[in-house]
Short mmCIF file of C-alpha atoms and ligand atoms in Angstrom, two decimals:
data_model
loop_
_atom_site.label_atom_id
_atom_site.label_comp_id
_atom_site.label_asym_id
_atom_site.label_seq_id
_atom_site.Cartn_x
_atom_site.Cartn_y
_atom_site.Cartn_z
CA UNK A 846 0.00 0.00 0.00
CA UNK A 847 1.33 3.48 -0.44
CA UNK A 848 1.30 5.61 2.11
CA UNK A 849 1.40 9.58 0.76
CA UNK A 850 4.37 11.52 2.62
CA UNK A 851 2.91 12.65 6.18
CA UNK A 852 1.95 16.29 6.36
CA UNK A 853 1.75 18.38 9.56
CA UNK A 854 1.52 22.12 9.41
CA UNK A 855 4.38 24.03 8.39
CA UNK A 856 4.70 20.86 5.89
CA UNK A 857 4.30 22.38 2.32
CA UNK A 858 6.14 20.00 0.60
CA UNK A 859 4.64 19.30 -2.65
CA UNK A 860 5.06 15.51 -3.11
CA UNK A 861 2.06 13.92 -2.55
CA UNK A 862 3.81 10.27 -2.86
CA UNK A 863 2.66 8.36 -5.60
CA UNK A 864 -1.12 9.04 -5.57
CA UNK A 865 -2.45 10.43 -8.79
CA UNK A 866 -3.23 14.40 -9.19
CA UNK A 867 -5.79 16.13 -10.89
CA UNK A 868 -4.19 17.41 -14.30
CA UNK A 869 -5.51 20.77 -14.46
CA UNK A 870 -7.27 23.32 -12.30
CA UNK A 871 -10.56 23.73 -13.98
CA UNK A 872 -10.31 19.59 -14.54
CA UNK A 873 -10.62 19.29 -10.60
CA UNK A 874 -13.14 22.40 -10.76
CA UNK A 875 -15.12 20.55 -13.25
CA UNK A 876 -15.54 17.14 -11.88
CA UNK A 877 -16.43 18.77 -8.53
CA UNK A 878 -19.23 21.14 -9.95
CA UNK A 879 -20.13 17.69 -11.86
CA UNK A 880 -20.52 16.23 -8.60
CA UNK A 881 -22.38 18.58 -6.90
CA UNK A 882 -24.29 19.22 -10.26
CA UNK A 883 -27.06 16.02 -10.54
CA UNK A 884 -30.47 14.76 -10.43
CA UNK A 885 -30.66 17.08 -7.39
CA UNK A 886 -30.60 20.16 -9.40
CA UNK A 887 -32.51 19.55 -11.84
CA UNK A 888 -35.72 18.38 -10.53
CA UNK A 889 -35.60 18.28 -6.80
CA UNK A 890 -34.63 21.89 -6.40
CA UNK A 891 -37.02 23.52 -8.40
CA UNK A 892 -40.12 21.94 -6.65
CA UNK A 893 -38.68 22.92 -3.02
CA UNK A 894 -38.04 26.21 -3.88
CA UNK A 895 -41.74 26.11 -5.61
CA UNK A 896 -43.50 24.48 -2.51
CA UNK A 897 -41.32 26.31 -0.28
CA UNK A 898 -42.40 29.75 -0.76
CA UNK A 899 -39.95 30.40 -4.00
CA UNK A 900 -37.89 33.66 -3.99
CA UNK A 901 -38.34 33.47 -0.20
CA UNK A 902 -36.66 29.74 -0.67
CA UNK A 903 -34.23 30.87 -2.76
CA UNK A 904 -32.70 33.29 0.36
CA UNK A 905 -32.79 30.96 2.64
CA UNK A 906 -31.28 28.35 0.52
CA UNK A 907 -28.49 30.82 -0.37
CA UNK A 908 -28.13 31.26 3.16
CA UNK A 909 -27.83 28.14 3.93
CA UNK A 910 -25.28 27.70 0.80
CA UNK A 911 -22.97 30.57 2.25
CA UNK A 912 -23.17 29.71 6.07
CA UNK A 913 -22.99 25.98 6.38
CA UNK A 914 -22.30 24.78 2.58
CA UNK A 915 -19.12 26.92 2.17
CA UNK A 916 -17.55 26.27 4.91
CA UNK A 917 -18.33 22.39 5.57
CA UNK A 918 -17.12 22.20 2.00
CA UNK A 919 -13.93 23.98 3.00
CA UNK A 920 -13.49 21.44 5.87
CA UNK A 921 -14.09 18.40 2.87
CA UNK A 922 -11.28 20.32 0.93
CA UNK A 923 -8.40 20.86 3.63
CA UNK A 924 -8.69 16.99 5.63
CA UNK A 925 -8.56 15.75 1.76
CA UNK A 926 -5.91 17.94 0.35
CA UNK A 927 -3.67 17.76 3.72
CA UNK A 928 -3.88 14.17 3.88
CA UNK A 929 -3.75 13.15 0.44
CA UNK A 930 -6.01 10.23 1.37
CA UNK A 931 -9.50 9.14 1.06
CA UNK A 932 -11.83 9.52 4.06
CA UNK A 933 -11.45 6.56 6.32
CA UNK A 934 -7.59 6.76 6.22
CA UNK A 935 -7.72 10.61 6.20
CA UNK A 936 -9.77 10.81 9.50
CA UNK A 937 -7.54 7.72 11.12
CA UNK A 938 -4.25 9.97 10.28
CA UNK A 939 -5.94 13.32 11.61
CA UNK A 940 -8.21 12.38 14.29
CA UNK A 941 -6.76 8.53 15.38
CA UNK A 942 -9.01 5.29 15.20
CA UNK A 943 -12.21 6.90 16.97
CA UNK A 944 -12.84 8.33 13.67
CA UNK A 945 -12.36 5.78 11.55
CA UNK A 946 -16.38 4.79 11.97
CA UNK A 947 -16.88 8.60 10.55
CA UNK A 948 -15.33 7.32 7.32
CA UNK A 949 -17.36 4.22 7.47
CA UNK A 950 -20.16 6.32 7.76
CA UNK A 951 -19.29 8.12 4.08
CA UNK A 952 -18.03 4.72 2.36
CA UNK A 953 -22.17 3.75 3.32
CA UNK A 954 -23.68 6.97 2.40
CA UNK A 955 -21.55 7.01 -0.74
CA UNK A 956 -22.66 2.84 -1.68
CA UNK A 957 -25.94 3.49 -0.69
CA UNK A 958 -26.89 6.48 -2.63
CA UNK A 959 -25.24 5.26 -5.42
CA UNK A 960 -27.45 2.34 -5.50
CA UNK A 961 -30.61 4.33 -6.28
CA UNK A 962 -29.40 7.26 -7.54
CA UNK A 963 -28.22 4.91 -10.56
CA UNK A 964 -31.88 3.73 -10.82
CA UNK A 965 -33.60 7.31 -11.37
CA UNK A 966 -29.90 7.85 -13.68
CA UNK A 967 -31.28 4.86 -15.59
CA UNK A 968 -34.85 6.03 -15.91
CA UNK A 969 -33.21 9.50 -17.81
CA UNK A 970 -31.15 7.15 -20.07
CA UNK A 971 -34.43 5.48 -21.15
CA UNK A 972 -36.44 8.24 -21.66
CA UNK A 973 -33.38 10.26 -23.74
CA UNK A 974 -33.26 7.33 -25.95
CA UNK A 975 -36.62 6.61 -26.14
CA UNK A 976 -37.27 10.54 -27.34
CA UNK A 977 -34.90 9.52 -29.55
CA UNK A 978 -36.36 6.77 -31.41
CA UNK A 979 -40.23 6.54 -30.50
CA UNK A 980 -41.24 10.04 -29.28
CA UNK A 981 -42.18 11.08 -25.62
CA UNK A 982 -45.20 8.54 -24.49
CA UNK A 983 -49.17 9.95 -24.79
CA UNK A 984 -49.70 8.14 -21.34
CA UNK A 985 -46.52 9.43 -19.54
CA UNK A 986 -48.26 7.98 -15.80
CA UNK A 987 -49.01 4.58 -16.66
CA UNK A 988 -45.18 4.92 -18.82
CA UNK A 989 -44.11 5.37 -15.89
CA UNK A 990 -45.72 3.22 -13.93
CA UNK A 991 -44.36 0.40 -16.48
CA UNK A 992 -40.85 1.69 -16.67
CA UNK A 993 -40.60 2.09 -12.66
CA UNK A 994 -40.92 -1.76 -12.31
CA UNK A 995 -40.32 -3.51 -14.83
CA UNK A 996 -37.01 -5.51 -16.29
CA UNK A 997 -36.26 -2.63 -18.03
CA UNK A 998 -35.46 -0.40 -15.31
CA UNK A 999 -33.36 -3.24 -13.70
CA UNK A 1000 -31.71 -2.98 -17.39
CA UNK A 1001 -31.00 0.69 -17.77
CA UNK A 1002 -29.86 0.72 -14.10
CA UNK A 1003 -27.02 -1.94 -14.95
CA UNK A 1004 -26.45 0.24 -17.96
CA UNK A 1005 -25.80 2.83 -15.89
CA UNK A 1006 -23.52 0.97 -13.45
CA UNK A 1007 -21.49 -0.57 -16.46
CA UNK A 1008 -20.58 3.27 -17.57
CA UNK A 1009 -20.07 4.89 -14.16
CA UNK A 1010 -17.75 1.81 -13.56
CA UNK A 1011 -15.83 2.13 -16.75
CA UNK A 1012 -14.90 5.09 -16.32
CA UNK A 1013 -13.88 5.13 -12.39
CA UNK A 1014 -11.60 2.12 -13.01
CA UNK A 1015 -9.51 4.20 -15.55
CA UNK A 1016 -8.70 6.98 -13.53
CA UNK A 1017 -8.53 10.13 -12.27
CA UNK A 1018 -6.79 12.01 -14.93
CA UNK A 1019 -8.10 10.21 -17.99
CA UNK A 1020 -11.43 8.89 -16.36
CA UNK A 1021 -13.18 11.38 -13.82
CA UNK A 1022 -11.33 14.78 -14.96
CA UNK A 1023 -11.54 13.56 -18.68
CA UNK A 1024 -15.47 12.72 -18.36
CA UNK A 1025 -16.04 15.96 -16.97
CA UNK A 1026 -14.16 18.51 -18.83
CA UNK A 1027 -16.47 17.23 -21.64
CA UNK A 1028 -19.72 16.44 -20.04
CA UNK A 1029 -19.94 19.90 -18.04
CA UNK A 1030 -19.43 22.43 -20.63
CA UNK A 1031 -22.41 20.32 -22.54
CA UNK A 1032 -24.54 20.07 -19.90
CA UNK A 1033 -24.18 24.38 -19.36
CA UNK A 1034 -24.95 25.03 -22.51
CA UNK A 1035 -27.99 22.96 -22.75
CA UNK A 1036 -29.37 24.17 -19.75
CA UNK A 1037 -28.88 27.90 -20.90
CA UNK A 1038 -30.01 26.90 -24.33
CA UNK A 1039 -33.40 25.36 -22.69
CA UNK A 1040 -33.76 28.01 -20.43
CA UNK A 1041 -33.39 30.66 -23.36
CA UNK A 1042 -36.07 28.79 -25.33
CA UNK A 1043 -38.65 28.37 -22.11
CA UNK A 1044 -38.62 32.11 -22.24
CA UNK A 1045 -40.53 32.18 -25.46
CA UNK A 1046 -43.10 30.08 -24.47
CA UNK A 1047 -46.77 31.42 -24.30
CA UNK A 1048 -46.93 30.20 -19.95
CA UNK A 1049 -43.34 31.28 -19.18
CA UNK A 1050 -44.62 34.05 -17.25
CA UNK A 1051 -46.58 32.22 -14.91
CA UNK A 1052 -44.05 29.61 -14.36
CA UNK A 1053 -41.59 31.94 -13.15
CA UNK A 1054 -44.25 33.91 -11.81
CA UNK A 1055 -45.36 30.69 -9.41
CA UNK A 1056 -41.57 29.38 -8.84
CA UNK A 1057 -40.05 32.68 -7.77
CA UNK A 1058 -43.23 34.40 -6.03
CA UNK A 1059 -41.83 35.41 -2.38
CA UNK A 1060 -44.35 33.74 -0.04
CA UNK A 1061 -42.91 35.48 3.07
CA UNK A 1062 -44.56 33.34 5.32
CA UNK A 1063 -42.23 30.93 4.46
CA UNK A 1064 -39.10 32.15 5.67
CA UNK A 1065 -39.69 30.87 9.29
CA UNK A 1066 -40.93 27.74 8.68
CA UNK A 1067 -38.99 25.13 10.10
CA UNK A 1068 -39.78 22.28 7.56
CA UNK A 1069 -38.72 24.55 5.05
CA UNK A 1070 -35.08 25.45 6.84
CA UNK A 1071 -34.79 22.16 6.94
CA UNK A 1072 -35.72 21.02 3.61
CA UNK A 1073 -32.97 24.15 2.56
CA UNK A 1074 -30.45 22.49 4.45
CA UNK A 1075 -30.70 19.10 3.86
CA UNK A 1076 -30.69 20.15 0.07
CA UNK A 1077 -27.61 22.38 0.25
CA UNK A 1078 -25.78 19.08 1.63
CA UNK A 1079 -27.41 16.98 -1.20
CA UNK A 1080 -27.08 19.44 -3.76
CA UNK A 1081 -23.50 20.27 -3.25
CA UNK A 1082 -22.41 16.57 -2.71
CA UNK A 1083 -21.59 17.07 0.86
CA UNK A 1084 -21.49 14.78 4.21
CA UNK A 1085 -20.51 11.51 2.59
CA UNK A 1086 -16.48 12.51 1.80
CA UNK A 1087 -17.08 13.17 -2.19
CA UNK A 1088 -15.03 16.84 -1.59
CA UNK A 1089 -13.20 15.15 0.32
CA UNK A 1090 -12.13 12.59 -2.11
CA UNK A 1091 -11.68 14.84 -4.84
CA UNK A 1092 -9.81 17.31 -2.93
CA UNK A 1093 -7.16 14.35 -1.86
CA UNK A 1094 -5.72 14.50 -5.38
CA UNK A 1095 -5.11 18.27 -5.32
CA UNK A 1096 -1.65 19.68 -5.16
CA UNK A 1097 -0.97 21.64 -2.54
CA UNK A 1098 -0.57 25.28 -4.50
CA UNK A 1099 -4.68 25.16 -4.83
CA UNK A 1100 -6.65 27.92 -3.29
CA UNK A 1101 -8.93 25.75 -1.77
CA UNK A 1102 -11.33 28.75 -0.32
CA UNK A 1103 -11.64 30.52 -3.99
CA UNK A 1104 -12.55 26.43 -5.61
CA UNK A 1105 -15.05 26.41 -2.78
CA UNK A 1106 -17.36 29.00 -3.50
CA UNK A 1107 -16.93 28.70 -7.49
CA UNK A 1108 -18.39 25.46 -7.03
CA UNK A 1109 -21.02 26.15 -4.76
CA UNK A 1110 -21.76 28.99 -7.24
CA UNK A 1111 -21.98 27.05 -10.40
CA UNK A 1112 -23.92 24.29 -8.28
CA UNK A 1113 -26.51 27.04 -7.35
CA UNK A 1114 -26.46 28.59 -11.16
CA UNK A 1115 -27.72 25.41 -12.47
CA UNK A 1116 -30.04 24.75 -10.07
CA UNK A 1117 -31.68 28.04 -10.45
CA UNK A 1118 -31.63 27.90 -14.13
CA UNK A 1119 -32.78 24.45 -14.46
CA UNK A 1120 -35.95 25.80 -12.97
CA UNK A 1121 -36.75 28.55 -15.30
CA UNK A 1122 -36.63 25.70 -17.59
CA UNK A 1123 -39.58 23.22 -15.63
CA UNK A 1124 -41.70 26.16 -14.73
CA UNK A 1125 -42.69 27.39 -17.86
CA UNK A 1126 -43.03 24.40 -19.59
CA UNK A 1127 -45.36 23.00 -16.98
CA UNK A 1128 -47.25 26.47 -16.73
CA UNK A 1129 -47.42 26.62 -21.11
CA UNK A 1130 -49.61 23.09 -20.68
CA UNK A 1131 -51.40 23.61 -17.98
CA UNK A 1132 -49.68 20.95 -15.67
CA UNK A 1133 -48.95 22.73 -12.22
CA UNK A 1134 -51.38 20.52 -10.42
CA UNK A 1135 -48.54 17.45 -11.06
CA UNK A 1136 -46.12 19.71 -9.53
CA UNK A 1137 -47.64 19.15 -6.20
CA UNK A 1138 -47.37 15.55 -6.37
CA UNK A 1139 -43.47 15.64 -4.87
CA UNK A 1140 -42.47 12.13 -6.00
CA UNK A 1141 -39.97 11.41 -8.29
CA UNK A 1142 -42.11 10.50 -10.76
CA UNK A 1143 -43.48 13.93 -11.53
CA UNK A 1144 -40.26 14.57 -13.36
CA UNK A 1145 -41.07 11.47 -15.16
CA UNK A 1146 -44.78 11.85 -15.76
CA UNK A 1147 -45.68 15.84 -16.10
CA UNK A 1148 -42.45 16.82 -18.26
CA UNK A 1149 -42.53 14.11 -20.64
CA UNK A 1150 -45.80 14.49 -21.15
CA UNK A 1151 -45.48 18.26 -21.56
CA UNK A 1152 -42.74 17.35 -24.29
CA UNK A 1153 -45.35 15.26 -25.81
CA UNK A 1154 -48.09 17.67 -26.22
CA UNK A 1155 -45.22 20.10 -27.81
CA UNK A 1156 -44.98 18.41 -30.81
CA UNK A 1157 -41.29 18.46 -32.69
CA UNK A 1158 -39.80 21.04 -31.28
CA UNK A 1159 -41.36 19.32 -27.70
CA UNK A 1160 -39.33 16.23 -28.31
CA UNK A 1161 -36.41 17.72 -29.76
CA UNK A 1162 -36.47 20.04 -26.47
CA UNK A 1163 -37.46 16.93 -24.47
CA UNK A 1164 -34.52 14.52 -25.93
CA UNK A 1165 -31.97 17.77 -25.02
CA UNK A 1166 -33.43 17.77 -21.22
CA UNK A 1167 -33.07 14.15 -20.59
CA UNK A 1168 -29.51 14.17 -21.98
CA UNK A 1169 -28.68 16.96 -19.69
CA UNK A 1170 -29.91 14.88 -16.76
CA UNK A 1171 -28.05 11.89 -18.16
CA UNK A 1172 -24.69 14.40 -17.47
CA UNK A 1173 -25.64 15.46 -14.81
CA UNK A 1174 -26.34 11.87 -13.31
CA UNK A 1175 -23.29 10.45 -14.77
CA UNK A 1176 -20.86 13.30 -13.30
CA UNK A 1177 -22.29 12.73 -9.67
CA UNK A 1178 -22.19 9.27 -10.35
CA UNK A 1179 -18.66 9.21 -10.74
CA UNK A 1180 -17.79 11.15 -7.16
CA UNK A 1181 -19.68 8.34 -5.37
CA UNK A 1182 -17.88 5.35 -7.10
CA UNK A 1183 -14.89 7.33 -5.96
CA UNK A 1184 -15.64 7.55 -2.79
CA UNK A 1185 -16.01 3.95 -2.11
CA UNK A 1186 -12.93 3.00 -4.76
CA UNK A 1187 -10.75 4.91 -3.42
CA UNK A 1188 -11.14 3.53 0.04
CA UNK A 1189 -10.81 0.48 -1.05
CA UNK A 1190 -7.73 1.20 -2.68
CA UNK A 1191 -5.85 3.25 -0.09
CA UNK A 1192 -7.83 0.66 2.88
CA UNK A 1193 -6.69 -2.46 1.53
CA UNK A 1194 -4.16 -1.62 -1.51
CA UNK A 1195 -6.83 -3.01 -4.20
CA UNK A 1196 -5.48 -2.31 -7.93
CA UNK A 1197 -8.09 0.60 -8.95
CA UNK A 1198 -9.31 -1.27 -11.26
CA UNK A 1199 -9.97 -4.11 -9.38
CA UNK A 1200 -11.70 -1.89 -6.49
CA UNK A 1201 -13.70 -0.27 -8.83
CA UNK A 1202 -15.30 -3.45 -10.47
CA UNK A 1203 -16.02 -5.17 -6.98
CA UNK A 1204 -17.70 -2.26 -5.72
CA UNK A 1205 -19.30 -1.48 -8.44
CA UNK A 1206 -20.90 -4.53 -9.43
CA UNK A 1207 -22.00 -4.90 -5.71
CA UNK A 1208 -23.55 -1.35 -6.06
CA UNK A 1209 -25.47 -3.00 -9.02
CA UNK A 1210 -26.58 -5.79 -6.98
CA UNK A 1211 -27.97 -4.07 -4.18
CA UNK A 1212 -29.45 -1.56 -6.20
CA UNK A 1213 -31.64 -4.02 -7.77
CA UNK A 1214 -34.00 -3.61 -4.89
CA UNK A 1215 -34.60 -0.10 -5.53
CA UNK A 1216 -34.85 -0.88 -9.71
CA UNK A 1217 -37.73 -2.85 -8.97
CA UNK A 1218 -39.37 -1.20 -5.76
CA UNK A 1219 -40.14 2.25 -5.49
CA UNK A 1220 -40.67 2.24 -2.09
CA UNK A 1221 -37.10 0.88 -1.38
CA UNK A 1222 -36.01 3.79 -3.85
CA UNK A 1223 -37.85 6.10 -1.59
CA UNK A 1224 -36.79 4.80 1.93
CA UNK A 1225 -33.00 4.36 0.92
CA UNK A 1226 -32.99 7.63 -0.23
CA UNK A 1227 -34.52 8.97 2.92
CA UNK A 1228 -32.18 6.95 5.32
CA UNK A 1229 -28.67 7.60 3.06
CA UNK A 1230 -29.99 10.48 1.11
CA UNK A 1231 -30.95 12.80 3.78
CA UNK A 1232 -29.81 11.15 7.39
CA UNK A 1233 -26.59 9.76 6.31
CA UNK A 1234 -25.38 12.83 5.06
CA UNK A 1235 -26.83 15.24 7.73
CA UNK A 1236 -25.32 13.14 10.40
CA UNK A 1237 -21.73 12.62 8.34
CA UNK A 1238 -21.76 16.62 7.79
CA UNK A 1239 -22.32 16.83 11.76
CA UNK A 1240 -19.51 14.57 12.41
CA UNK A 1241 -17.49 16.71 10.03
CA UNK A 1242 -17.57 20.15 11.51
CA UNK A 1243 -16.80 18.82 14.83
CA UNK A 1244 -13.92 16.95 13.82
CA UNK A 1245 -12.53 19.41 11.98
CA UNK A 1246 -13.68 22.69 14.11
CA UNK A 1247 -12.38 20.73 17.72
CA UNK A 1248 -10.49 17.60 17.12
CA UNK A 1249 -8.25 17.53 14.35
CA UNK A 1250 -4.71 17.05 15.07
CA UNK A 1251 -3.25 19.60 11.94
CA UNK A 1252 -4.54 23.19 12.25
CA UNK A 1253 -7.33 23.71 9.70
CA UNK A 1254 -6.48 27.40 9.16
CA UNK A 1255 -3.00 26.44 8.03
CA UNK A 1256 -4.26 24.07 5.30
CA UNK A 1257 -7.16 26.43 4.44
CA UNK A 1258 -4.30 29.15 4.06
CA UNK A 1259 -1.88 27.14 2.25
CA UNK A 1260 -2.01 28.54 -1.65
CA UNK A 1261 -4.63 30.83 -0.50
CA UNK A 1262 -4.84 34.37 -2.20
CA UNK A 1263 -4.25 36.97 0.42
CA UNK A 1264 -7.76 38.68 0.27
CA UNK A 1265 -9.07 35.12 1.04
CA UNK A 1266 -6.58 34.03 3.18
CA UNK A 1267 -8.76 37.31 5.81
CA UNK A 1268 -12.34 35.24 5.88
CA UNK A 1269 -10.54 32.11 7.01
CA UNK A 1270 -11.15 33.27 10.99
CA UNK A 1271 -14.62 33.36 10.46
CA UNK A 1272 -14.94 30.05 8.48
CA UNK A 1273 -13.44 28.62 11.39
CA UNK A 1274 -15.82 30.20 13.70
CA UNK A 1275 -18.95 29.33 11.60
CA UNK A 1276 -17.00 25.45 11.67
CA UNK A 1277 -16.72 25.65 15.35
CA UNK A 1278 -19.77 27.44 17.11
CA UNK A 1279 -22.68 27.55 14.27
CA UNK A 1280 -22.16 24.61 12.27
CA UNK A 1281 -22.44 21.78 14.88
CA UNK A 1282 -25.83 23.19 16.62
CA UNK A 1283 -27.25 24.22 13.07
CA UNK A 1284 -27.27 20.66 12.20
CA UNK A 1285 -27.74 19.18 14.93
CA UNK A 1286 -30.94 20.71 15.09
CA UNK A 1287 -31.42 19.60 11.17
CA UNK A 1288 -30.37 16.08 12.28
CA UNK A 1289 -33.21 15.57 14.71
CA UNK A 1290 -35.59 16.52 11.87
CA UNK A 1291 -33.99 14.21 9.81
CA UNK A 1292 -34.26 11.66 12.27
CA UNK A 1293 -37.95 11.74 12.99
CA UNK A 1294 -38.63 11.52 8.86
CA UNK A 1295 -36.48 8.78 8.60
CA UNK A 1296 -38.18 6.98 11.46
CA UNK A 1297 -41.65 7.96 9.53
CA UNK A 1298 -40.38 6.46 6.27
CA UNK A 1299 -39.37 3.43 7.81
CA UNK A 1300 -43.21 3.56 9.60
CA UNK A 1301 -44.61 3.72 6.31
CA UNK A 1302 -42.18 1.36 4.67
CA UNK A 1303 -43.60 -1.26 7.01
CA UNK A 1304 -47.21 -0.44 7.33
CA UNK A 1305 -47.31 -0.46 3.38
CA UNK A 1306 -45.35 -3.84 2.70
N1 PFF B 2436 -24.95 16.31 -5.74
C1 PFF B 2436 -25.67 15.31 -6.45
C2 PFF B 2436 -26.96 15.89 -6.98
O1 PFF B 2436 -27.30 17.03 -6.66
O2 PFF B 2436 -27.67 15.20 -7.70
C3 PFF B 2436 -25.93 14.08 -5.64
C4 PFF B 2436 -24.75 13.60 -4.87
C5 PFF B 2436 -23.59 13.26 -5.54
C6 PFF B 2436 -24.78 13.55 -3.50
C7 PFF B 2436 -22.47 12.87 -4.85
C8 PFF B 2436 -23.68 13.18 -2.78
C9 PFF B 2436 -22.52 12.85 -3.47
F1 PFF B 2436 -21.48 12.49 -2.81
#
């Protein structure tokens, strides 16, 4: 196994032993936005903002992004780049073996949202390729209904896993960073090129008009601080190591604070954008009352049937979308193979490829449960999804705002620019005194819907 050359503060040595680097700057920047950038932004965003009183949602999501997403990805960044490992052996070599469970925690979160996420990744594939040679369907529901059970979805989800897994087991430089420094710049300029063409549609101004109204009321609401939270974790592919990962094969000259916010920032653009997109094209056919039906499936049932009703230029449009959420899937994808490849690797001195392929394929496996169950989709995703990943982002602030043996200021400073290197005090603050009780207080939220979901889960099978 190689071990990476120790690094304790003052240590600014570049070598990071033999473990692979990132090639570029914007290749690291870009497989981190494509990370963060998913399945998350392009559906699940829009309708919380839209239930969750809209522009009102949007400031306390960006809130939320600048207060606890910022910095807990900072924290992600400097235990990755200082210890040039992934997170089980990064939080044994900064915190001792009573962390070691924390990286267990992320390894889980990271196989289990994999396993579903590559489901609902598989759906997208089907319905880009089925715009492709059929045409949207006339009966999207009972489509979906069909395509949410069946062999095919079990199918499209192995697909899905055979890609992801390809292209993990080559590499970082010429897989991941190769993968995204084409997939990214697509997936922006179909977004922007959707969201141009939404404009011109007859209902655009009562899409944005009912996705961006402020609804006050809503800025208090606790279920809807939560729901911001738990999505700014989701969203920017934090509490499960996948910065953290990424980060490990930075050199050390990276300003980590100045990578931090342009990928929150790009995270949040396409998010944002992606719903001036679904908004109008629901509101130009009339669909808003499927927006209120949260479930997954809305994506699946009221767009594609929008597309439908649009003629040509709907499944032209529609083919585009579903390719962009392909990307999008694929990209995120990627960071949680790595995750749970490269502990593998660094654990237990697997080839990559090797790791890769076992995990993978055991990924598959165990997300043929969710391929052919919607309510296992719906409970893993609550349980790794949602708790995993509030309770891993808990861990993380404490660990790094009051246990960690390096200093995290000196690794947060390390290659920063000097106008940055002056917020780093109060990063550390927000780390140490406002991050833990924040989610804390998210956690037991998370906690009692998890325990509901596994109610229902029960009850109903
Ligand atoms: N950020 C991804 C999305 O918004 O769809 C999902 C995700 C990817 C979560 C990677 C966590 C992660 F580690």
């Amino acid at each position: 196994m190689d071990q990476p050359s120790p690094s304790l503060p003052g240590d600014d040595r570049p070598s990071t032993g033999s473990r692979e680097l990132w090639g570029t700057r914007w290749g690291f920047v870009l497989a981190a936005v494509g990370s963060a950038v998913g399945l998350g932004n392009m559906w699940r965003f829009s309708y919380i903002a839209a239930e969750g009183g809209g522009a009102a949602f949007l400031m306390v999501y960006i809130v939320m992004v600048a207060l606890i997403g910022i910095p807990l990805m900072l924290c992600e960044l400097a235990v990755g780049r200082n210890t040039h490992l992934s997170p089980i052996g990064a939080l044994r070599r900064l915190g001792g073996r009573g962390w070691v469970p924390l990286g267990f925690l992320f390894v889980a979160a990271g196989f289990l949202i994999l396993s579903y996420y590559s489901v609902i990744a598989g759906w997208t594939f089907r319905y880009a390729l089925e715009g492709i040679v059929f045409g949207f369907p006339s009966d999207p529901g009972a489509h979906f209904e069909g395509l949410a059970s069946g062999g095919t979805a079990i199918g499209f989800h192995l697909v899905f896993m055979v890609l992801t897994i390809g292209i993990v087991m080559v590499g970082i430089q010429k897989g991941i960073e190769r993968a995204a420094l084409i997939l990214m710049p697509t997936l922006f300029l179909i977004v922007l090129g959707l969201a141009i063409w939404a404009m011109t549609l007859e209902g655009a101004a009562e899409g944005y008009a009912f996705y961006l109204r402020p609804d006050v009321g809503e800025l208090m609401n606790p279920t809807v601080i939560r729901q911001a939270a738990a999505q700014a974790f989701f969203s920017l592919s934090l509490g499960m190591g996948a910065m953290l990962t990424y980060a490990s094969y930075l050199s050390r000259d990276t300003d980590l604070n100045e990578e931090a916010v342009t990928i929150s920032f790009a995270d949040f653009m396409v998010a944002f954008v992606a719903g001036m997109v679904v908004f109008p094209v629901i509101f130009a056919l009339g669909l808003q009352d499927a927006v209120s039906e949260s479930t997954v499936g809305a994506l699946f049932i009221s767009l594609p049937g929008a597309f439908q009703e649009m003629g040509g230029v709907g499944r032209f449009v529609g083919i585009l979308f579903f390719v962009a959420l392909a990307v999008g899937a694929i990209t995120s994808a990627l960071s949680l193979l790595e995750v749970v490849t490269s502990s593998i690797i660094d654990e237990f001195g697997f080839l990559r490829r090797n790791a890769a392929v076992a995990m993978g394929v055991l990924i598959a496996l165990f997300g043929l449960l969710s391929a052919v169950s919607l309510d296992v989709l719906g409970l893993v995703d609550q349980v790794a999804g949602d708790l995993f990943l509030v309770l891993g982002a808990l861990g993380l602030s404490i660990f790094v705002g009051w246990f960690m043996k390096v200093n995290p200021a000196t690794e947060l400073a390390r290659g920063a620019r000097p106008g940055l290197v002056r917020v780093i005090p109060a990063v550390l603050f927000l780390v140490r005194f406002v991050l833990p009780p924040v989610i804390a207080v998210v956690l037991l939220f998370s906690i009692r819907d998890a325990w509901d979901a596994f109610g229902a889960f029960f009850a109903g099978g």
